[in-house]
Amino acid sequence: MKPRMIDYSLMLVTDHCSDAAAFCSIVEKALQAGATVLQLREKTATTRDFYQLALRIKPIARQYNVPLLINDRLDIALAVDADGVHVGQEDLPVAVVRRLIGPDKILGATAATPEAAQTAEREGADYIGSGAMFPTRTKPGKPVLPMNVLAQIKQSVKVPVVAIGGITADNLLTLKNTSVDGVAIVSAIMDSADPAAATQEILSRWCK
Amino acid sequence: MKPRMIDYSLMLVTDHCSDAAAFCSIVEKALQAGATVLQLREKTATTRDFYQLALRIKPIARQYNVPLLINDRLDIALAVDADGVHVGQEDLPVAVVRRLIGPDKILGATAATPEAAQTAEREGADYIGSGAMFPTRTKPGKPVLPMNVLAQIKQSVKVPVVAIGGITADNLLTLKNTSVDGVAIVSAIMDSADPAAATQEILSRWCK
């Protein structure tokens, strides 16, 4: 899957997996309901457990033809031959990851300023993730990115920009004016009692 | 550096780095004093911090012509072009790492039974690490490996075997009967008030 052909409308970003069967079921429901990109994020598991989870998730992503990105861990991405990697400020530098994964894998990078987004684009990022747009349980205390800065980031780069952080069906329309290419969702899908319905609701509001 | 040419007599395995300057100073003293292999282990830092530490340590290892191995994290090893990787039971499988690093990098694997050691050797390990030989602060609660099992592990494989876990200048001679190829040391060097003297003492007792 070539980096430039991706539909970034709705990126599902996962949370810590405490029960692999339940976790895979939620992910599958969200992909079946139309999530367009899957980013596997696991900050507490051992390398072996993360690897085994990624091995289990990969065929689900394939089944729904959704690109599988691995958050932070290039080693896991290489080990399971994922479609790409997403790196934040505490992860490997963008240029280093691009060198190691080659030109055909997807590389996403977190940026909170237009300058950081431009640097990431120059170093090889295929898309930019920016946030947090709203207060979020996943990263408590993370500063909220002003809507006008998100709009500036979008205007500063050619690659797609995805907004992340506390986004729900109820607040996502406020992002529309920024012209970003998509929304990345964690809790509003992973913690939903009905992940399929939550995904459909977010997609229908975002894409209308 | 070819995997089969390594002197495994004294592998320095590092502990969590809370002060990079002090940490690098300890490592440098140990390498200058004769440690033969360096394994960088960092289980709590962010990926970026581990990467930056490895970048800083690499020229020190080069200066003393000591191979630099990265514990667990293939991504860090690739990012800094380390000499190899050491994997335990909670890390990526040996065969997966060997496929990703190619034939010329050093690959170590932890094994606590002759069967596990043989499997690791078959899957591409260049050496086996076995322990814990004595109770250890680094991995409290880890079961102690009986001396006769260490001897069986050594007899069961062709690749070198390195003993690890609670080894000090005072207890290392008890390992001599097992015919293992070397000792891996954490606390007895990293926590020593005089890392150079501690390294020399261990080396002189082990190699005499």
Short mmCIF file of C-alpha atoms in Angstrom, two decimals:
data_model
loop_
_atom_site.label_atom_id
_atom_site.label_comp_id
_atom_site.label_asym_id
_atom_site.label_seq_id
_atom_site.Cartn_x
_atom_site.Cartn_y
_atom_site.Cartn_z
CA MET A 1 0.00 0.00 0.00
CA LYS A 2 1.65 3.24 -1.14
CA PRO A 3 1.83 6.05 1.40
CA ARG A 4 0.17 8.60 -0.88
CA MET A 5 -2.97 6.56 -1.55
CA ILE A 6 -4.25 6.42 2.02
CA ASP A 7 -7.67 7.71 3.10
CA TYR A 8 -6.99 9.36 6.46
CA SER A 9 -10.64 10.20 7.27
CA LEU A 10 -10.83 8.06 10.39
CA MET A 11 -7.71 6.63 12.01
CA LEU A 12 -8.42 4.26 14.88
CA VAL A 13 -5.61 4.53 17.45
CA THR A 14 -5.68 1.75 20.02
CA ASP A 15 -5.23 1.92 23.75
CA HIS A 16 -3.49 -0.54 26.09
CA CYS A 17 -4.66 -4.09 25.45
CA SER A 18 -5.49 -6.00 28.62
CA ASP A 19 -7.59 -8.72 26.93
CA ALA A 20 -6.45 -9.64 23.42
CA ALA A 21 -9.71 -11.33 22.36
CA ALA A 22 -11.89 -8.39 23.44
CA PHE A 23 -9.37 -5.95 21.97
CA CYS A 24 -9.33 -7.68 18.57
CA SER A 25 -13.12 -7.79 18.56
CA ILE A 26 -13.36 -4.01 19.11
CA VAL A 27 -10.78 -3.33 16.39
CA GLU A 28 -12.55 -5.63 13.94
CA LYS A 29 -15.92 -3.96 14.57
CA ALA A 30 -14.40 -0.52 13.98
CA LEU A 31 -12.69 -1.59 10.75
CA GLN A 32 -15.82 -3.34 9.51
CA ALA A 33 -17.75 -0.15 10.26
CA GLY A 34 -15.39 1.86 8.08
CA ALA A 35 -12.35 3.09 9.99
CA THR A 36 -9.80 3.87 7.27
CA VAL A 37 -6.44 3.50 9.05
CA LEU A 38 -5.39 1.48 12.10
CA GLN A 39 -2.61 2.63 14.40
CA LEU A 40 -1.62 0.07 17.02
CA ARG A 41 -0.35 1.83 20.14
CA GLU A 42 0.87 -0.15 23.15
CA LYS A 43 3.06 1.61 25.67
CA THR A 44 3.16 -0.87 28.56
CA ALA A 45 3.30 -4.41 27.15
CA THR A 46 6.52 -6.38 26.79
CA THR A 47 8.03 -6.50 23.32
CA ARG A 48 6.92 -10.12 22.97
CA ASP A 49 3.31 -9.33 23.90
CA PHE A 50 3.20 -6.32 21.57
CA TYR A 51 4.62 -8.48 18.78
CA GLN A 52 2.05 -11.21 19.34
CA LEU A 53 -0.77 -8.67 19.45
CA ALA A 54 0.43 -7.12 16.20
CA LEU A 55 0.61 -10.57 14.58
CA ARG A 56 -2.98 -11.16 15.62
CA ILE A 57 -4.21 -7.76 14.45
CA LYS A 58 -2.47 -7.80 11.07
CA PRO A 59 -4.83 -10.27 9.30
CA ILE A 60 -7.82 -8.27 10.60
CA ALA A 61 -6.41 -5.11 9.03
CA ARG A 62 -5.69 -7.02 5.81
CA GLN A 63 -9.22 -8.42 5.73
CA TYR A 64 -10.69 -4.91 5.69
CA ASN A 65 -7.89 -3.52 3.49
CA VAL A 66 -6.93 -1.00 6.15
CA PRO A 67 -3.27 0.02 6.55
CA LEU A 68 -1.72 -1.10 9.83
CA LEU A 69 0.63 1.40 11.46
CA ILE A 70 2.65 0.73 14.61
CA ASN A 71 3.05 3.53 17.12
CA ASP A 72 6.66 4.23 18.16
CA ARG A 73 8.07 0.72 17.79
CA LEU A 74 9.93 0.27 14.52
CA ASP A 75 11.06 -3.15 15.76
CA ILE A 76 7.47 -4.38 15.99
CA ALA A 77 6.61 -2.84 12.61
CA LEU A 78 9.54 -4.63 10.95
CA ALA A 79 8.88 -7.89 12.76
CA VAL A 80 5.28 -8.13 11.52
CA ASP A 81 5.87 -6.27 8.24
CA ALA A 82 3.29 -3.63 9.10
CA ASP A 83 2.36 -0.95 6.58
CA GLY A 84 4.06 1.79 8.53
CA VAL A 85 5.10 3.51 11.74
CA HIS A 86 3.91 6.58 13.64
CA VAL A 87 6.47 8.43 15.72
CA GLY A 88 6.01 11.11 18.36
CA GLN A 89 8.49 13.46 19.99
CA GLU A 90 9.66 10.76 22.44
CA ASP A 91 10.24 8.17 19.72
CA LEU A 92 12.95 7.71 17.09
CA PRO A 93 13.56 10.74 14.84
CA VAL A 94 11.56 10.84 11.59
CA ALA A 95 14.65 10.80 9.36
CA VAL A 96 16.07 7.74 11.13
CA VAL A 97 12.85 5.78 10.77
CA ARG A 98 12.48 6.76 7.10
CA ARG A 99 16.00 5.53 6.42
CA LEU A 100 15.27 2.20 8.11
CA ILE A 101 11.82 1.47 6.64
CA GLY A 102 12.52 2.62 3.09
CA PRO A 103 10.39 4.79 0.81
CA ASP A 104 7.32 2.56 0.46
CA LYS A 105 6.18 2.26 4.06
CA ILE A 106 3.88 4.83 5.63
CA LEU A 107 5.51 7.16 8.14
CA GLY A 108 3.46 9.42 10.37
CA ALA A 109 4.86 12.03 12.74
CA THR A 110 3.41 14.04 15.58
CA ALA A 111 3.82 17.82 15.32
CA ALA A 112 2.32 20.61 17.42
CA THR A 113 3.64 23.59 15.43
CA PRO A 114 3.85 24.48 11.73
CA GLU A 115 7.66 24.45 11.99
CA ALA A 116 7.72 20.95 13.49
CA ALA A 117 5.29 19.76 10.81
CA GLN A 118 7.47 21.17 8.04
CA THR A 119 10.56 19.56 9.52
CA ALA A 120 8.80 16.20 9.76
CA GLU A 121 7.57 16.50 6.17
CA ARG A 122 11.07 17.35 4.98
CA GLU A 123 12.52 14.37 6.89
CA GLY A 124 10.10 11.96 5.25
CA ALA A 125 6.76 11.96 7.05
CA ASP A 126 3.78 10.91 4.89
CA TYR A 127 1.28 12.52 7.23
CA ILE A 128 1.24 14.70 10.32
CA GLY A 129 -0.70 13.96 13.50
CA SER A 130 -1.53 17.03 15.59
CA GLY A 131 -3.19 17.55 18.95
CA ALA A 132 -4.42 17.16 21.54
CA MET A 133 -7.47 18.98 20.22
CA PHE A 134 -9.48 18.44 23.40
CA PRO A 135 -8.64 17.26 26.91
CA THR A 136 -8.11 13.50 26.80
CA ARG A 137 -8.06 10.61 29.22
CA THR A 138 -5.39 8.85 27.11
CA LYS A 139 -2.81 11.60 27.66
CA PRO A 140 -3.98 13.57 30.71
CA GLY A 141 -2.27 16.92 31.15
CA LYS A 142 -1.30 17.16 27.50
CA PRO A 143 -1.81 20.80 26.43
CA VAL A 144 -4.71 21.46 24.10
CA LEU A 145 -3.73 22.66 20.63
CA PRO A 146 -5.59 25.84 19.63
CA MET A 147 -7.82 25.36 16.58
CA ASN A 148 -6.02 28.15 14.70
CA VAL A 149 -2.66 26.42 15.18
CA LEU A 150 -4.11 23.23 13.72
CA ALA A 151 -5.27 25.26 10.73
CA GLN A 152 -1.78 26.77 10.39
CA ILE A 153 -0.19 23.32 10.53
CA LYS A 154 -2.54 22.13 7.79
CA GLN A 155 -1.62 25.13 5.62
CA SER A 156 2.12 24.71 6.24
CA VAL A 157 2.55 21.23 4.72
CA LYS A 158 1.58 19.34 1.58
CA VAL A 159 1.11 15.98 3.32
CA PRO A 160 -2.22 15.12 4.99
CA VAL A 161 -2.86 16.25 8.56
CA VAL A 162 -4.83 14.20 11.06
CA ALA A 163 -6.18 15.74 14.27
CA ILE A 164 -6.03 13.71 17.49
CA GLY A 165 -6.89 14.01 21.15
CA GLY A 166 -10.28 13.84 22.83
CA ILE A 167 -12.18 13.86 19.53
CA THR A 168 -15.74 12.51 19.67
CA ALA A 169 -18.80 12.48 17.43
CA ASP A 170 -20.04 15.48 19.42
CA ASN A 171 -17.04 17.77 18.96
CA LEU A 172 -15.52 16.77 15.63
CA LEU A 173 -17.47 19.23 13.49
CA THR A 174 -15.57 22.07 15.18
CA LEU A 175 -12.46 20.73 13.38
CA LYS A 176 -13.97 21.04 9.91
CA ASN A 177 -12.94 24.67 9.45
CA THR A 178 -9.28 23.72 9.80
CA SER A 179 -9.47 21.63 6.58
CA VAL A 180 -7.57 18.74 8.16
CA ASP A 181 -7.75 15.45 6.30
CA GLY A 182 -8.99 13.24 9.07
CA VAL A 183 -9.48 12.51 12.72
CA ALA A 184 -7.65 10.01 14.89
CA ILE A 185 -9.82 8.44 17.58
CA VAL A 186 -8.91 6.44 20.66
CA SER A 187 -11.41 6.44 23.53
CA ALA A 188 -14.56 7.38 21.59
CA ILE A 189 -14.29 4.04 19.81
CA MET A 190 -12.13 1.80 22.06
CA ASP A 191 -14.21 2.60 25.16
CA SER A 192 -17.57 2.62 23.41
CA ALA A 193 -20.21 0.04 24.34
CA ASP A 194 -20.89 -0.22 20.59
CA PRO A 195 -17.63 0.39 18.65
CA ALA A 196 -19.29 -0.20 15.27
CA ALA A 197 -22.03 2.35 15.90
CA ALA A 198 -19.50 4.83 17.32
CA THR A 199 -17.33 4.43 14.22
CA GLN A 200 -20.26 4.86 11.86
CA GLU A 201 -21.49 7.95 13.72
CA ILE A 202 -18.03 9.60 13.61
CA LEU A 203 -17.55 8.72 9.93
CA SER A 204 -20.97 9.95 8.88
CA ARG A 205 -20.51 13.27 10.64
CA TRP A 206 -16.95 13.72 9.40
CA CYS A 207 -17.55 12.77 5.77
CA LYS A 208 -20.89 14.46 5.15
CA MET B 1 32.89 -7.31 14.00
CA LYS B 2 32.02 -10.93 13.18
CA PRO B 3 29.89 -12.80 15.72
CA ARG B 4 32.30 -15.72 16.05
CA MET B 5 35.35 -13.63 16.94
CA ILE B 6 34.02 -12.19 20.18
CA ASP B 7 35.74 -12.62 23.55
CA TYR B 8 32.85 -13.17 25.97
CA SER B 9 34.97 -13.24 29.16
CA LEU B 10 33.35 -10.19 30.74
CA MET B 11 30.16 -8.70 29.40
CA LEU B 12 29.13 -5.47 31.07
CA VAL B 13 25.32 -5.23 31.12
CA THR B 14 24.05 -1.80 32.03
CA ASP B 15 21.28 -0.79 34.37
CA HIS B 16 18.77 2.06 34.08
CA CYS B 17 20.52 5.33 33.24
CA SER B 18 19.33 8.27 35.33
CA ASP B 19 22.33 10.52 34.64
CA ALA B 20 23.85 10.10 31.18
CA ALA B 21 27.21 11.74 32.00
CA ALA B 22 27.79 9.59 35.11
CA PHE B 23 26.54 6.52 33.25
CA CYS B 24 28.92 7.04 30.33
CA SER B 25 31.79 7.61 32.72
CA ILE B 26 31.15 4.28 34.47
CA VAL B 27 30.88 2.44 31.16
CA GLU B 28 34.06 4.01 29.87
CA LYS B 29 36.00 3.08 33.02
CA ALA B 30 34.81 -0.53 32.75
CA LEU B 31 35.73 -0.79 29.06
CA GLN B 32 39.10 0.84 29.64
CA ALA B 33 39.69 -1.67 32.45
CA GLY B 34 39.08 -4.56 30.09
CA ALA B 35 35.38 -5.46 29.83
CA THR B 36 35.12 -7.40 26.56
CA VAL B 37 31.49 -6.89 25.50
CA LEU B 38 28.97 -4.13 26.29
CA GLN B 39 25.25 -4.82 26.46
CA LEU B 40 23.13 -1.70 26.79
CA ARG B 41 19.94 -2.48 28.70
CA GLU B 42 17.34 0.20 29.36
CA LYS B 43 13.85 -0.91 30.27
CA THR B 44 12.21 2.34 31.38
CA ALA B 45 13.43 5.20 29.18
CA THR B 46 11.49 6.52 26.20
CA THR B 47 12.61 5.32 22.80
CA ARG B 48 14.14 8.73 22.09
CA ASP B 49 16.13 8.74 25.32
CA PHE B 50 17.35 5.18 24.76
CA TYR B 51 18.36 6.11 21.21
CA GLN B 52 20.26 9.17 22.37
CA LEU B 53 22.01 7.19 25.10
CA ALA B 54 23.01 4.53 22.57
CA LEU B 55 24.34 7.22 20.21
CA ARG B 56 26.46 8.56 23.05
CA ILE B 57 27.72 5.14 24.13
CA LYS B 58 28.60 3.87 20.66
CA PRO B 59 31.83 5.89 20.17
CA ILE B 60 33.00 4.82 23.64
CA ALA B 61 32.54 1.16 22.68
CA ARG B 62 34.31 1.82 19.37
CA GLN B 63 37.20 3.55 21.13
CA TYR B 64 37.90 0.43 23.20
CA ASN B 65 37.05 -1.94 20.32
CA VAL B 66 34.30 -3.56 22.36
CA PRO B 67 31.16 -4.85 20.61
CA LEU B 68 28.00 -2.92 21.52
CA LEU B 69 24.87 -5.03 21.94
CA ILE B 70 21.40 -3.61 22.59
CA ASN B 71 19.13 -5.48 24.98
CA ASP B 72 15.66 -6.23 23.61
CA ARG B 73 15.27 -3.24 21.30
CA LEU B 74 16.02 -4.13 17.69
CA ASP B 75 14.79 -0.65 16.70
CA ILE B 76 17.50 1.03 18.77
CA ALA B 77 20.13 -1.42 17.50
CA LEU B 78 19.22 -0.65 13.88
CA ALA B 79 18.95 3.09 14.50
CA VAL B 80 22.50 3.36 15.87
CA ASP B 81 23.94 0.47 13.83
CA ALA B 82 24.99 -1.42 16.94
CA ASP B 83 27.00 -4.62 16.68
CA GLY B 84 24.11 -6.77 17.83
CA VAL B 85 21.05 -7.47 19.92
CA HIS B 86 20.35 -9.57 23.01
CA VAL B 87 16.84 -10.96 23.39
CA GLY B 88 15.14 -12.56 26.38
CA GLN B 89 11.94 -14.54 26.67
CA GLU B 90 9.80 -11.37 26.74
CA ASP B 91 11.45 -9.89 23.65
CA LEU B 92 11.16 -10.64 19.93
CA PRO B 93 11.77 -14.29 18.97
CA VAL B 94 15.38 -15.18 18.04
CA ALA B 95 14.48 -16.27 14.50
CA VAL B 96 12.65 -13.00 13.80
CA VAL B 97 15.57 -10.87 14.99
CA ARG B 98 18.09 -12.93 13.02
CA ARG B 99 16.01 -12.44 9.86
CA LEU B 100 15.89 -8.68 10.43
CA ILE B 101 19.53 -8.05 11.40
CA GLY B 102 21.13 -10.37 8.86
CA PRO B 103 23.96 -12.88 9.37
CA ASP B 104 26.77 -10.51 10.39
CA LYS B 105 25.34 -8.91 13.52
CA ILE B 106 25.75 -10.53 16.92
CA LEU B 107 22.60 -12.10 18.35
CA GLY B 108 22.43 -13.25 21.97
CA ALA B 109 19.54 -15.10 23.54
CA THR B 110 18.55 -15.89 27.08
CA ALA B 111 17.95 -19.57 27.88
CA ALA B 112 17.38 -21.32 31.20
CA THR B 113 17.29 -24.92 29.95
CA PRO B 114 19.42 -26.98 27.53
CA GLU B 115 16.37 -27.34 25.24
CA ALA B 116 15.80 -23.59 25.11
CA ALA B 117 19.50 -23.04 24.45
CA GLN B 118 19.49 -25.53 21.58
CA THR B 119 16.39 -23.92 20.08
CA ALA B 120 17.98 -20.48 20.30
CA GLU B 121 21.19 -21.76 18.70
CA ARG B 122 19.20 -23.39 15.89
CA GLU B 123 17.25 -20.15 15.32
CA GLY B 124 20.42 -18.12 14.96
CA ALA B 125 21.79 -17.12 18.35
CA ASP B 126 25.56 -16.46 18.44
CA TYR B 127 25.73 -16.90 22.20
CA ILE B 128 23.50 -17.94 25.07
CA GLY B 129 22.99 -15.98 28.28
CA SER B 130 21.89 -18.07 31.26
CA GLY B 131 20.92 -17.26 34.83
CA ALA B 132 20.20 -15.90 37.27
CA MET B 133 23.15 -17.66 38.93
CA PHE B 134 22.69 -15.87 42.26
CA PRO B 135 19.92 -13.72 43.76
CA THR B 136 20.05 -10.30 42.11
CA ARG B 137 18.81 -6.81 42.81
CA THR B 138 18.38 -6.17 39.07
CA LYS B 139 15.73 -8.87 38.69
CA PRO B 140 14.43 -9.59 42.19
CA GLY B 141 12.43 -12.79 42.48
CA LYS B 142 14.03 -14.35 39.41
CA PRO B 143 14.64 -18.04 40.18
CA VAL B 144 18.25 -19.06 40.64
CA LEU B 145 19.60 -21.44 38.00
CA PRO B 146 21.26 -24.51 39.53
CA MET B 147 24.96 -24.79 38.71
CA ASN B 148 24.49 -28.23 37.17
CA VAL B 149 21.85 -26.87 34.76
CA LEU B 150 24.28 -24.17 33.65
CA ALA B 151 26.85 -26.90 32.99
CA GLN B 152 24.24 -28.86 30.99
CA ILE B 153 23.39 -25.77 28.95
CA LYS B 154 27.08 -25.27 28.17
CA GLN B 155 27.40 -28.90 27.05
CA SER B 156 24.24 -28.77 24.93
CA VAL B 157 25.32 -26.05 22.46
CA LYS B 158 28.32 -25.16 20.30
CA VAL B 159 27.96 -21.40 20.73
CA PRO B 160 29.49 -19.63 23.74
CA VAL B 161 27.53 -19.47 27.00
CA VAL B 162 27.65 -16.48 29.33
CA ALA B 163 26.41 -16.72 32.92
CA ILE B 164 24.47 -13.79 34.40
CA GLY B 165 22.74 -12.77 37.58
CA GLY B 166 24.22 -11.65 40.87
CA ILE B 167 27.78 -12.50 39.83
CA THR B 168 30.54 -10.73 41.77
CA ALA B 169 34.29 -11.06 42.20
CA ASP B 170 33.57 -13.08 45.34
CA ASN B 171 31.32 -15.75 43.85
CA LEU B 172 32.46 -16.08 40.24
CA LEU B 173 35.00 -18.83 40.81
CA THR B 174 32.12 -21.18 41.68
CA LEU B 175 31.10 -20.89 37.99
CA LYS B 176 34.46 -22.12 36.68
CA ASN B 177 33.52 -25.81 36.87
CA THR B 178 30.66 -25.25 34.43
CA SER B 179 33.12 -24.33 31.65
CA VAL B 180 31.05 -21.34 30.56
CA ASP B 181 32.78 -18.82 28.33
CA GLY B 182 32.19 -15.71 30.33
CA VAL B 183 30.31 -13.78 32.94
CA ALA B 184 27.82 -10.95 32.46
CA ILE B 185 27.93 -8.35 35.19
CA VAL B 186 25.50 -5.58 36.09
CA SER B 187 25.54 -4.33 39.69
CA ALA B 188 29.05 -5.44 40.69
CA ILE B 189 30.40 -2.92 38.18
CA MET B 190 27.60 -0.38 37.62
CA ASP B 191 27.06 0.14 41.38
CA SER B 192 30.74 -0.01 42.34
CA ALA B 193 32.44 3.02 43.83
CA ASP B 194 35.40 2.13 41.60
CA PRO B 195 34.12 0.54 38.35
CA ALA B 196 37.62 0.19 36.89
CA ALA B 197 38.96 -1.67 39.92
CA ALA B 198 35.84 -3.83 40.07
CA THR B 199 36.24 -4.73 36.39
CA GLN B 200 39.94 -5.54 36.80
CA GLU B 201 39.26 -7.67 39.87
CA ILE B 202 36.54 -9.68 38.11
CA LEU B 203 38.66 -10.12 34.98
CA SER B 204 41.77 -11.17 36.85
CA ARG B 205 39.87 -13.78 38.86
CA TRP B 206 37.92 -15.07 35.84
CA CYS B 207 40.84 -15.26 33.41
CA LYS B 208 43.56 -16.62 35.68
#
